[in-house]
Amino acid sequence: MPLPIILGVGAAIAGIAGVGSGIHGGMKMKDAKDTIEAAEYRHNSNMERLEEENKKTNKSMDQLGKLELEILQSFEKFSNLIEKIQNRPEFEKYTREGIKLPEYDGEQLKEVSIGAGVLLGGLGGAAVGTAGGFAAAGATTSAVMALGTASTGTAISTLSGAAATNATLAAIGGGALNSSALIGGGMALGQTILGAATLGVGLLVGGVIFNVTGSSLSDKADKAWDQMKEAEKKIDQICAYLDELRKVSNRYKESMRSVYKRYKENLELLRVVIEDEQKTDWRDFSREERLLTQNTVLLVSVLYKMCKVKLVLKSENEDELNEINIEEIEDSRKAAKEVLREIA
């Protein structure tokens, strides 16, 4: 065969091979592009799910936190009424089947009431989740801390401990982060929960397709998918935590509302006796009026203890989720139920 013909055949074969390689490369690029887009879509869906859980849990925790602060603030009115009663006895500490409630301490109740008022007054301009942060850290402790800073003009958002935690940040081990980090969710929320390594799944899409080819793009696509899966595991874990925290806070809130309802009823009856009927000497109280007073003191003790419970316990390991304080929460609910049953 003449050399020109041989060269022509060789060129044709090479051309066919080149076309085949190009088609294969094009298919790899399409597959890689589809993988990257799928990873981005799934990651965005996961982030939306996380933000929705965050919003629902913050709402529930905020409701609990505000309720606790309202309860604590009401104690000043109760203390003022009790202090008007002359010759009143020392109210005994309540102890039943392992249930122990704090003794009546008028000064302590007034202090925590003032602190709670400070916190309630500042919630109007505070970030979403701040009130929930007080519940997470224990509203009583938060109120005492607020009283100590009230005269300094310290903003609520800068108070250490409780105010630096909201419902979502409470789920993260360690993390001395300000609650404002979660305003708007999105990028701030993602960086807080997932970190930079897994947040940038979608960043692989922009500009990559036309700047790399073949195996290089496939590697990028695989990396995007792996990052998405890693982020998904963290998101699943956080969402499960937030779901449980929300359920626990809702149960606790309902228990507290039941006690608070009875307390307000008793407090009004006691106000009528002391202010309207002008009875201020314990020796003039009827048996029913003395029982009413003792039961009101008991309800205050229950509520004070309930507001003191930390819903979240800080993890010693910053890489682990914090612990929901189930045991103490359930013990507190049990005590509340027992007291309501006893005074019914």
Coordinates of C-alpha atoms in Angstrom, one line a residue, residues 68 72 102 108 112 134-142 144 252 256 301-311 325 328 332:
E68 CA -40.6 31.8 83.0
L72 CA -40.4 35.2 88.2
P102 CA -36.8 25.5 98.4
Q108 CA -34.5 36.3 97.1
V112 CA -35.1 37.5 91.0
F134 CA -32.7 32.1 79.2
A135 CA -34.7 28.9 79.5
A136 CA -31.9 26.8 78.2
A137 CA -29.5 28.2 80.9
G138 CA -32.1 28.5 83.6
A139 CA -34.3 31.6 83.8
T140 CA -33.8 32.0 87.6
T141 CA -30.0 32.1 87.2
S142 CA -30.4 34.4 84.2
V144 CA -30.1 36.9 89.1
Y252 CA -42.3 21.6 80.3
M256 CA -45.5 25.2 84.1
S301 CA -41.6 27.2 95.5
V302 CA -42.6 24.8 92.7
L303 CA -42.4 27.6 90.1
Y304 CA -39.2 28.9 91.4
K305 CA -37.6 25.5 91.2
M306 CA -39.0 24.9 87.7
C307 CA -37.6 28.2 86.4
K308 CA -34.2 27.3 87.9
V309 CA -33.9 24.1 85.8
K310 CA -31.4 24.3 82.9
L311 CA -33.0 22.7 79.8
N325 CA -31.4 17.9 80.8
E328 CA -34.0 17.1 86.0
S332 CA -39.4 18.9 88.1

